[in-house]
Coordinates of C-alpha atoms and ligand atoms in Angstrom, one line a residue:
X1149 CA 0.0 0.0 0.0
X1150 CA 1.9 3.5 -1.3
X1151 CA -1.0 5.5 -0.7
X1152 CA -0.7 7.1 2.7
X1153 CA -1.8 10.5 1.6
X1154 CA -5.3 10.6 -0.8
X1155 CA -5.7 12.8 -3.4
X1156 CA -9.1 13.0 -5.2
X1157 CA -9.2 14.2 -9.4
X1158 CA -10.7 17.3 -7.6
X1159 CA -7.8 18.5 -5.7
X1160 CA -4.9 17.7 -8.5
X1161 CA -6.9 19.1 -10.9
X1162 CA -7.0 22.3 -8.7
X1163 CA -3.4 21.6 -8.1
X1164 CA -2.2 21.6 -11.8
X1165 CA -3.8 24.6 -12.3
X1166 CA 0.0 25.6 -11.5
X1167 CA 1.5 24.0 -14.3
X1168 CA 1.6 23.6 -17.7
X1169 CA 0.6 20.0 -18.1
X1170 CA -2.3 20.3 -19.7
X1171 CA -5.9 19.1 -18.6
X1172 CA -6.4 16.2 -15.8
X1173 CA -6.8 12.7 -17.5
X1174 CA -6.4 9.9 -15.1
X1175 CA -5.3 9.8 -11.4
X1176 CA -4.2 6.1 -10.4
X1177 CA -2.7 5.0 -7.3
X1178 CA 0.6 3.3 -7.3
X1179 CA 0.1 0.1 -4.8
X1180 CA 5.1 -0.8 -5.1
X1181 CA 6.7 1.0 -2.8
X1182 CA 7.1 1.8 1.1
X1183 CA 8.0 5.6 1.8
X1184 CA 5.9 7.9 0.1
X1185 CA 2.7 8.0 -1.8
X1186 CA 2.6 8.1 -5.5
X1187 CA -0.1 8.1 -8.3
X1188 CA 0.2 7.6 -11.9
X1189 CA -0.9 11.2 -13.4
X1190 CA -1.8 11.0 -16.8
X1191 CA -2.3 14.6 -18.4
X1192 CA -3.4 15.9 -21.8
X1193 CA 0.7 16.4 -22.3
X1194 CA 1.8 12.8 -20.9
X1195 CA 2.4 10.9 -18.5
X1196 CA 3.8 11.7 -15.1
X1197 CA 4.5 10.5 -11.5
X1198 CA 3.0 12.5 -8.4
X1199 CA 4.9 12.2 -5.3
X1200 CA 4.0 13.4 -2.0
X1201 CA 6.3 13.1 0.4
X1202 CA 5.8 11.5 4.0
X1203 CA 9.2 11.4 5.6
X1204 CA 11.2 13.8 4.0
X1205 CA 11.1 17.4 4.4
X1206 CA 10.8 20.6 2.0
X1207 CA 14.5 21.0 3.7
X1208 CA 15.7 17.8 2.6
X1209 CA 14.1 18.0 -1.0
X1210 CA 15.8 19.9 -3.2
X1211 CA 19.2 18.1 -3.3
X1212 CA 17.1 15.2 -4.7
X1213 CA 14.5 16.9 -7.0
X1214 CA 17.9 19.3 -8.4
X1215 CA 19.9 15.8 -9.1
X1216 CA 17.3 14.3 -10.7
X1217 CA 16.9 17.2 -13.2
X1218 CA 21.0 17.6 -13.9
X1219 CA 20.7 13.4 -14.3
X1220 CA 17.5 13.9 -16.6
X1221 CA 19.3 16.9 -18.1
X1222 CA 22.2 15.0 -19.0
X1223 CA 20.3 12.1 -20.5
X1224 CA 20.3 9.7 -17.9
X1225 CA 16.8 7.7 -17.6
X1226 CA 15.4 9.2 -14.4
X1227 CA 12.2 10.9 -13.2
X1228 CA 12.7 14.7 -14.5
X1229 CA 10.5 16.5 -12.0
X1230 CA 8.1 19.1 -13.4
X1231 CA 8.4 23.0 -12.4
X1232 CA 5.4 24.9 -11.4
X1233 CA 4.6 28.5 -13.2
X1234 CA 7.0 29.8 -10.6
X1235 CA 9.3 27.9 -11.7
X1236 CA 10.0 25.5 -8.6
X1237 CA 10.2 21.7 -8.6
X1238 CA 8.8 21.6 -5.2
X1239 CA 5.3 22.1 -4.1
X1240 CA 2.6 21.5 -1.3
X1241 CA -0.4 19.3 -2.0
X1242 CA -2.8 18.4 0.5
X1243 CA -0.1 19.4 3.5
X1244 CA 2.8 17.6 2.2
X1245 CA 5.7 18.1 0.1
X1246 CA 4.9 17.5 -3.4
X1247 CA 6.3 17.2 -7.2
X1248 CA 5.2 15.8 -10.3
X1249 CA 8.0 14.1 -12.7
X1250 CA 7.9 12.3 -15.8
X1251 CA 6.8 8.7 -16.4
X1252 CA 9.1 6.3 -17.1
X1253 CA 9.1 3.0 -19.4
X1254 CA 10.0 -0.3 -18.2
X1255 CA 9.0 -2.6 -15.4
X1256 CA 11.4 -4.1 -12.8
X1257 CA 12.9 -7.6 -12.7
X1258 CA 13.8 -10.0 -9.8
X1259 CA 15.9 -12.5 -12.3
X1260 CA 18.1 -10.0 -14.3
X1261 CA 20.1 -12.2 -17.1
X1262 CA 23.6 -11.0 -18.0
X1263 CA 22.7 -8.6 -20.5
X1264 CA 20.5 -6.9 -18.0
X1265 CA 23.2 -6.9 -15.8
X1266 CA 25.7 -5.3 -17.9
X1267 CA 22.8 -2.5 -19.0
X1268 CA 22.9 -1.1 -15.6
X1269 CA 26.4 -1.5 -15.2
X1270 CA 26.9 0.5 -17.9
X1271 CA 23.8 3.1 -17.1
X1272 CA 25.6 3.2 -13.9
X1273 CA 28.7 4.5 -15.0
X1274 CA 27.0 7.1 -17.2
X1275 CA 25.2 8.4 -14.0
X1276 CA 28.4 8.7 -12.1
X1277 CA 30.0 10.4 -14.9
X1278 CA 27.0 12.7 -15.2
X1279 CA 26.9 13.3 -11.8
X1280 CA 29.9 14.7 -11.6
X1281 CA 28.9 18.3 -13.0
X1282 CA 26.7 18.4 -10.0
X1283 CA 27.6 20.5 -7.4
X1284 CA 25.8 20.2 -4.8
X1285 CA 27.1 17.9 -2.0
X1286 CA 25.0 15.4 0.7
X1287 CA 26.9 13.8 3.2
X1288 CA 25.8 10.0 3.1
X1289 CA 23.4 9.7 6.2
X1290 CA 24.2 5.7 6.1
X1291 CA 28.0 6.3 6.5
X1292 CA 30.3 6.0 9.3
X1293 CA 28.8 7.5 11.9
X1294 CA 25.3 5.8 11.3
X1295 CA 27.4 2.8 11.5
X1296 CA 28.7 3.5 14.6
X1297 CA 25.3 4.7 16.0
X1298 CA 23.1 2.1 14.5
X1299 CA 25.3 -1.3 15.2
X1300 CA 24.8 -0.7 19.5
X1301 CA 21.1 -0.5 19.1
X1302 CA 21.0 -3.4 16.9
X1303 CA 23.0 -5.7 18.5
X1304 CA 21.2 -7.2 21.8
X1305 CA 19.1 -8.6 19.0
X1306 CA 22.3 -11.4 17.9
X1307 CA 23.4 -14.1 18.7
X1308 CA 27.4 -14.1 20.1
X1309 CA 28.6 -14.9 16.5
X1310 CA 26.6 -12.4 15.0
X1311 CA 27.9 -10.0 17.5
X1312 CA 31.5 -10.8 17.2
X1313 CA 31.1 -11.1 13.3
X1314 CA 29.2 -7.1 13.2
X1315 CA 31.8 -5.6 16.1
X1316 CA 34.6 -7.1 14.0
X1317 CA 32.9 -5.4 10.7
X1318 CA 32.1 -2.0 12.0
X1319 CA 35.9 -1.8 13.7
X1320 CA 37.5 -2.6 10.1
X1321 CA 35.5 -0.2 8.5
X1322 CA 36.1 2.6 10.6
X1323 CA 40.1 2.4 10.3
X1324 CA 39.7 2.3 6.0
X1325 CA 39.3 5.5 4.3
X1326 CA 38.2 5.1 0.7
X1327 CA 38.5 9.0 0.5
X1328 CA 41.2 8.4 -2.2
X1329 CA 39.0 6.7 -4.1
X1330 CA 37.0 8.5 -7.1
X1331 CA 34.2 10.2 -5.3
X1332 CA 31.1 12.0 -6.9
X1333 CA 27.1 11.5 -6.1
X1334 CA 25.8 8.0 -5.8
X1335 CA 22.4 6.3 -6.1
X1336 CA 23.3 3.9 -2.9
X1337 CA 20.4 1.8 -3.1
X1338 CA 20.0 1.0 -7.2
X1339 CA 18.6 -2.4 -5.9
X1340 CA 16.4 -4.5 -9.2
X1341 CA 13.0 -2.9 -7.8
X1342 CA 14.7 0.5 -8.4
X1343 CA 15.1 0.3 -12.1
X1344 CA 12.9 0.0 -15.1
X1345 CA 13.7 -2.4 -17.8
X1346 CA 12.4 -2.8 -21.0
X1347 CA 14.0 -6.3 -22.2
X1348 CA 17.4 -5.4 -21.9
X1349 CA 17.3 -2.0 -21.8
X1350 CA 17.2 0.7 -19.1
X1351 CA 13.9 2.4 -19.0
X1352 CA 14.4 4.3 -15.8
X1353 CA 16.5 4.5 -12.7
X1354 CA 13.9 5.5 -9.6
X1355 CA 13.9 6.5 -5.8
X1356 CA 17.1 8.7 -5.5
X1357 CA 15.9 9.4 -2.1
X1358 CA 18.9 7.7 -0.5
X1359 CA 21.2 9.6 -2.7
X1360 CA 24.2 11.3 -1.8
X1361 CA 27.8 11.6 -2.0
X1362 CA 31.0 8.8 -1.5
X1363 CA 33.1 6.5 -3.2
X1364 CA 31.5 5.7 -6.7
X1365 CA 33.0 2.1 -6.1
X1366 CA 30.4 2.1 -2.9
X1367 CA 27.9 2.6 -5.4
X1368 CA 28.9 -0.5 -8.1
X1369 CA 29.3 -2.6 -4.6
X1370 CA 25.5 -2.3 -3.4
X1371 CA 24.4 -2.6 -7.1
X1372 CA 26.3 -5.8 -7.4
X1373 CA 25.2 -6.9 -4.4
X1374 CA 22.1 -7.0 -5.3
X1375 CA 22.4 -7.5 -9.3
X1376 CA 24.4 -10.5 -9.3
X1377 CA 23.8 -12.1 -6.3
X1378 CA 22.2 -15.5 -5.9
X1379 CA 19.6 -16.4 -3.8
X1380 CA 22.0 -18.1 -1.4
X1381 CA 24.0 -14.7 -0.9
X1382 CA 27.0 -15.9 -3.3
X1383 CA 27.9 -13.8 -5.6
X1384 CA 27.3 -15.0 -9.4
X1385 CA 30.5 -14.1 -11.0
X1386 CA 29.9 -14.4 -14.4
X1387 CA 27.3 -12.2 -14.0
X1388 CA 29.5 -9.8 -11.6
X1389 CA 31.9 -9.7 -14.7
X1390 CA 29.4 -8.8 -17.0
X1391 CA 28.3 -5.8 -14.9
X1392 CA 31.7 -5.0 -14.1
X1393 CA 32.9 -5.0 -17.9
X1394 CA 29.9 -2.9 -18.9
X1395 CA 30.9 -0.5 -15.8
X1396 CA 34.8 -0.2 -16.9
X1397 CA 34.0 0.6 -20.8
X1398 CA 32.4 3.3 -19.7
X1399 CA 34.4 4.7 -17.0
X1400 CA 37.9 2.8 -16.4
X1401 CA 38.4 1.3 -12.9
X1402 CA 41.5 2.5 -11.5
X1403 CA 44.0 0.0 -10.0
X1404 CA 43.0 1.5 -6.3
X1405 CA 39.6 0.8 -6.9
X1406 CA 40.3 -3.1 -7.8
X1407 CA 42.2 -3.3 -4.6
X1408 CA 39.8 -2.0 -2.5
X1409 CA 36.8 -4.1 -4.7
X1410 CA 37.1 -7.2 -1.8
X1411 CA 36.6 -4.6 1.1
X1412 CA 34.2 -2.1 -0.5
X1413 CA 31.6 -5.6 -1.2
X1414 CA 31.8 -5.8 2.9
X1415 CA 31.2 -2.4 3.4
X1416 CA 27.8 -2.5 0.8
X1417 CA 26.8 -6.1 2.8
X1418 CA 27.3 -4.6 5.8
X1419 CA 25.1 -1.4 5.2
X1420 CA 22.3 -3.6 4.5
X1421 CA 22.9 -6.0 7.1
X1422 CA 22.7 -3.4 9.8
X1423 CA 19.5 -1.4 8.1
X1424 CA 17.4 -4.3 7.8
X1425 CA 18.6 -5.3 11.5
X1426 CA 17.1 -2.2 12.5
X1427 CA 14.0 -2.0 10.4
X1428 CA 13.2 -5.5 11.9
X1429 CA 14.0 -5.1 15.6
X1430 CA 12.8 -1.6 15.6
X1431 CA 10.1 -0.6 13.1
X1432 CA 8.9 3.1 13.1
X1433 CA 5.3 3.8 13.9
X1434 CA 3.2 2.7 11.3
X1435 CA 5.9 1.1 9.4
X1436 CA 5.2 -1.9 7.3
X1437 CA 6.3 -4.7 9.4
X1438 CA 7.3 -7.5 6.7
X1439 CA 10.9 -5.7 6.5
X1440 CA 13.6 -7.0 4.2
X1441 CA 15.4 -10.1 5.7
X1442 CA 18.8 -9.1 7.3
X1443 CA 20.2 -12.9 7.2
X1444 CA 20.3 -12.8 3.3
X1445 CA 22.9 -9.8 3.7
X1446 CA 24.4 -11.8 6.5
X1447 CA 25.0 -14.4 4.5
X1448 CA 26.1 -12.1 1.8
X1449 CA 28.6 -10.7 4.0
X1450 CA 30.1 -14.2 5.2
X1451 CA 30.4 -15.2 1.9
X1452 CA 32.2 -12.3 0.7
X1453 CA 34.5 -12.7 4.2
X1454 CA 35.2 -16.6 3.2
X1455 CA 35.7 -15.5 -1.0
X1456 CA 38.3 -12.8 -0.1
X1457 CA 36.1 -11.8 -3.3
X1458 CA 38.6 -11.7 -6.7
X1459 CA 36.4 -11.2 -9.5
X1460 CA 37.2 -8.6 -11.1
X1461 CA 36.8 -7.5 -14.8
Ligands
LIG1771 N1 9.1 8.0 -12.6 C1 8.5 6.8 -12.6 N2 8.2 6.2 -13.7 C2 7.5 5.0 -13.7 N3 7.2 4.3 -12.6 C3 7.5 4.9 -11.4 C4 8.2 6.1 -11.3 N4 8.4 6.4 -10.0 C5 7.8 5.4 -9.3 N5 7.3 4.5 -10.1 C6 6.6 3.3 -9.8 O1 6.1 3.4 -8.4 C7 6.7 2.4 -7.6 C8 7.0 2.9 -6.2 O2 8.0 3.9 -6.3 P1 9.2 4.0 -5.2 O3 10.0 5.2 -5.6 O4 9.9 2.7 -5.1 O5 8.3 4.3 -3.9 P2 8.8 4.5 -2.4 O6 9.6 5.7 -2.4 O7 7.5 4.6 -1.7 O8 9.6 3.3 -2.1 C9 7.9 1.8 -8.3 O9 8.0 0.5 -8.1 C10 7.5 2.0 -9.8 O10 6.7 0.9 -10.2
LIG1772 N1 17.0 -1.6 -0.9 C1 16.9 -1.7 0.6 C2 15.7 -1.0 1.1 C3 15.8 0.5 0.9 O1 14.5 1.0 1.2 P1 13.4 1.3 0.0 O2 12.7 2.5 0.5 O3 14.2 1.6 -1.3 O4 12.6 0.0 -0.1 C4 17.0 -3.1 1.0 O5 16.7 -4.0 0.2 O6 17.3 -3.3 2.2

């Protein structure tokens, strides 16, 4: 259920009077997706995504909203939100933060084949290139310091093992800098239900709203992780190459980025690990309470730990 806000044809059509989008089609709610609510908007001039925003703030917006437009801008498949008459990206509907982007092709897979998986490895590396004319900057709110905050309030819910294997995890993270590494803005959560296919082709990259800046290498580590993993949390490695060969052709992996490859897998498991702990163990009010299971990044992260992961290009 994505529709925590309602919006009636009524009060969008009131709404658009603010844009240029034409005249009010079809309003349809979207059911995917856990954060905010969204409707399919179809106008007189096309079809659109409305947004409303239930965690975020108009503070917190415009990083997001601007990089999708410099992504869109640039060519890269993503939502390009919609400005107003007064020329803002941003508006209010119905007492929450609002926009209305464009529509994109595609639907998402769970089994992506290795063509698929070197599509978004290359649309990846676009994006990162892209992104690097953006200026502004977000610290990445699931970086160190969450870490280090999140893995005390998450650990009375382990075993010993578990303990020992997440103390262990968090303490050799903390000492490793990948500052040296290329750095630019990142999706950081390009999971399959994040992207629109159309066969093998990119349709869209959605939900930026974990966006923000680091290592680009931390970004082809969660998307990996995700891409070519196998049910069983071991990495598929001709799939992993496939991605990774797409990735290099587009921009070239520097020799400090393949030696920190093993590490930087760890660091995306671990990420995950700990946020699905915590979405488990301590769901926010009114949270949806079938969270993402943590022991398939668990697993993930063992298996990376026992591989001493070497695939490479
Ligand atoms: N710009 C878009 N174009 C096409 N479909 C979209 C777009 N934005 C969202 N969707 C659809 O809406 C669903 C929920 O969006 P998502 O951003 O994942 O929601 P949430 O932020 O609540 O997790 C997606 O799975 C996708 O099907
Ligand atoms: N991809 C993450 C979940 C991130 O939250 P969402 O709002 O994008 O669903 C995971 O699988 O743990």
């Amino acid at each position: 259920m994505a529709v925590f806000t309602s919006v009636s044809e009524a009060e969008l059509t009131a709404w658009l009077g603010d844009y240029s989008l034409g005249q009010l089609l079809e309003l349809q709610p979207i059911s995917a997706g856990i954060e905010n609510t969204n409707y399919f908007v179809t106008t007189s001039n096309g079809r659109f995504v409305l947004t409303l925003f239930e965690k975020l703030t108009a503070d917190d917006l415009p990083f997001y909203l601007n990089l999708m437009a410099h992504l869109a801008r640039h060519g890269i498949p993503c939502p390009s939100p919609v400005a107003n008459r007064r020329n803002q990206l941003l508006g209010t509907l119905n007492g929450k933060p609002a926009c209305i982007a464009t529509r994109l092709p595609g639907k998402s897979t769970t089994a992506p084949n290795h063509e698929q998986c070197a599509a978004i490895g290359a649309m990846l590396a676009q994006m990162h290139i892209a992104g690097q004319s953006f200026s502004q900057v977000m610290p990445n709110p699931r970086g160190a310091a969450w870490r280090a905050a999140t893995a005390p309030q998450v650990r009375p819910f382990l075993d010993a093992q578990q303990a020992a294997l997440l103390d262990s995890e968090v303490a050799l993270h903390a000492q490793n800098n990948f500052a040296s590494l290329p750095q630019g803005v990142i999706h950081a959560d390009l999971f399959r239900d994040n992207v629109l296919l159309e066969e093998n082709r990119v349709g869209g990259l959605i939900d930026f709203y974990f966006a923000c800046s680091d290592a680009l290498l931390y970004d082809v580590a969660i998307t990996v992780n995700d891409w070519c993993m196998n049910a069983d949390g071991k990495l598929d490695d001709a799939r992993a190459q496939s991605f990774l060969r797409a990735y290099h052709a587009v921009r070239p992996l520097s020799d400090g980025e393949r030696a920190a490859w093993p590490l930087m897998l760890r660091l995306a498991a671990l990420r995950f690990w700990i946020s699905r702990l915590y979405d488990k163990h301590m769901p926010r009010d009114g949270e949806l309470v079938n969270a993402h299971d943590p022991g398939h990044f668990e697993r993930v992260l063992k298996n990376h730990i026992s591989t001493q992961q070497t695939v490479w290009l």
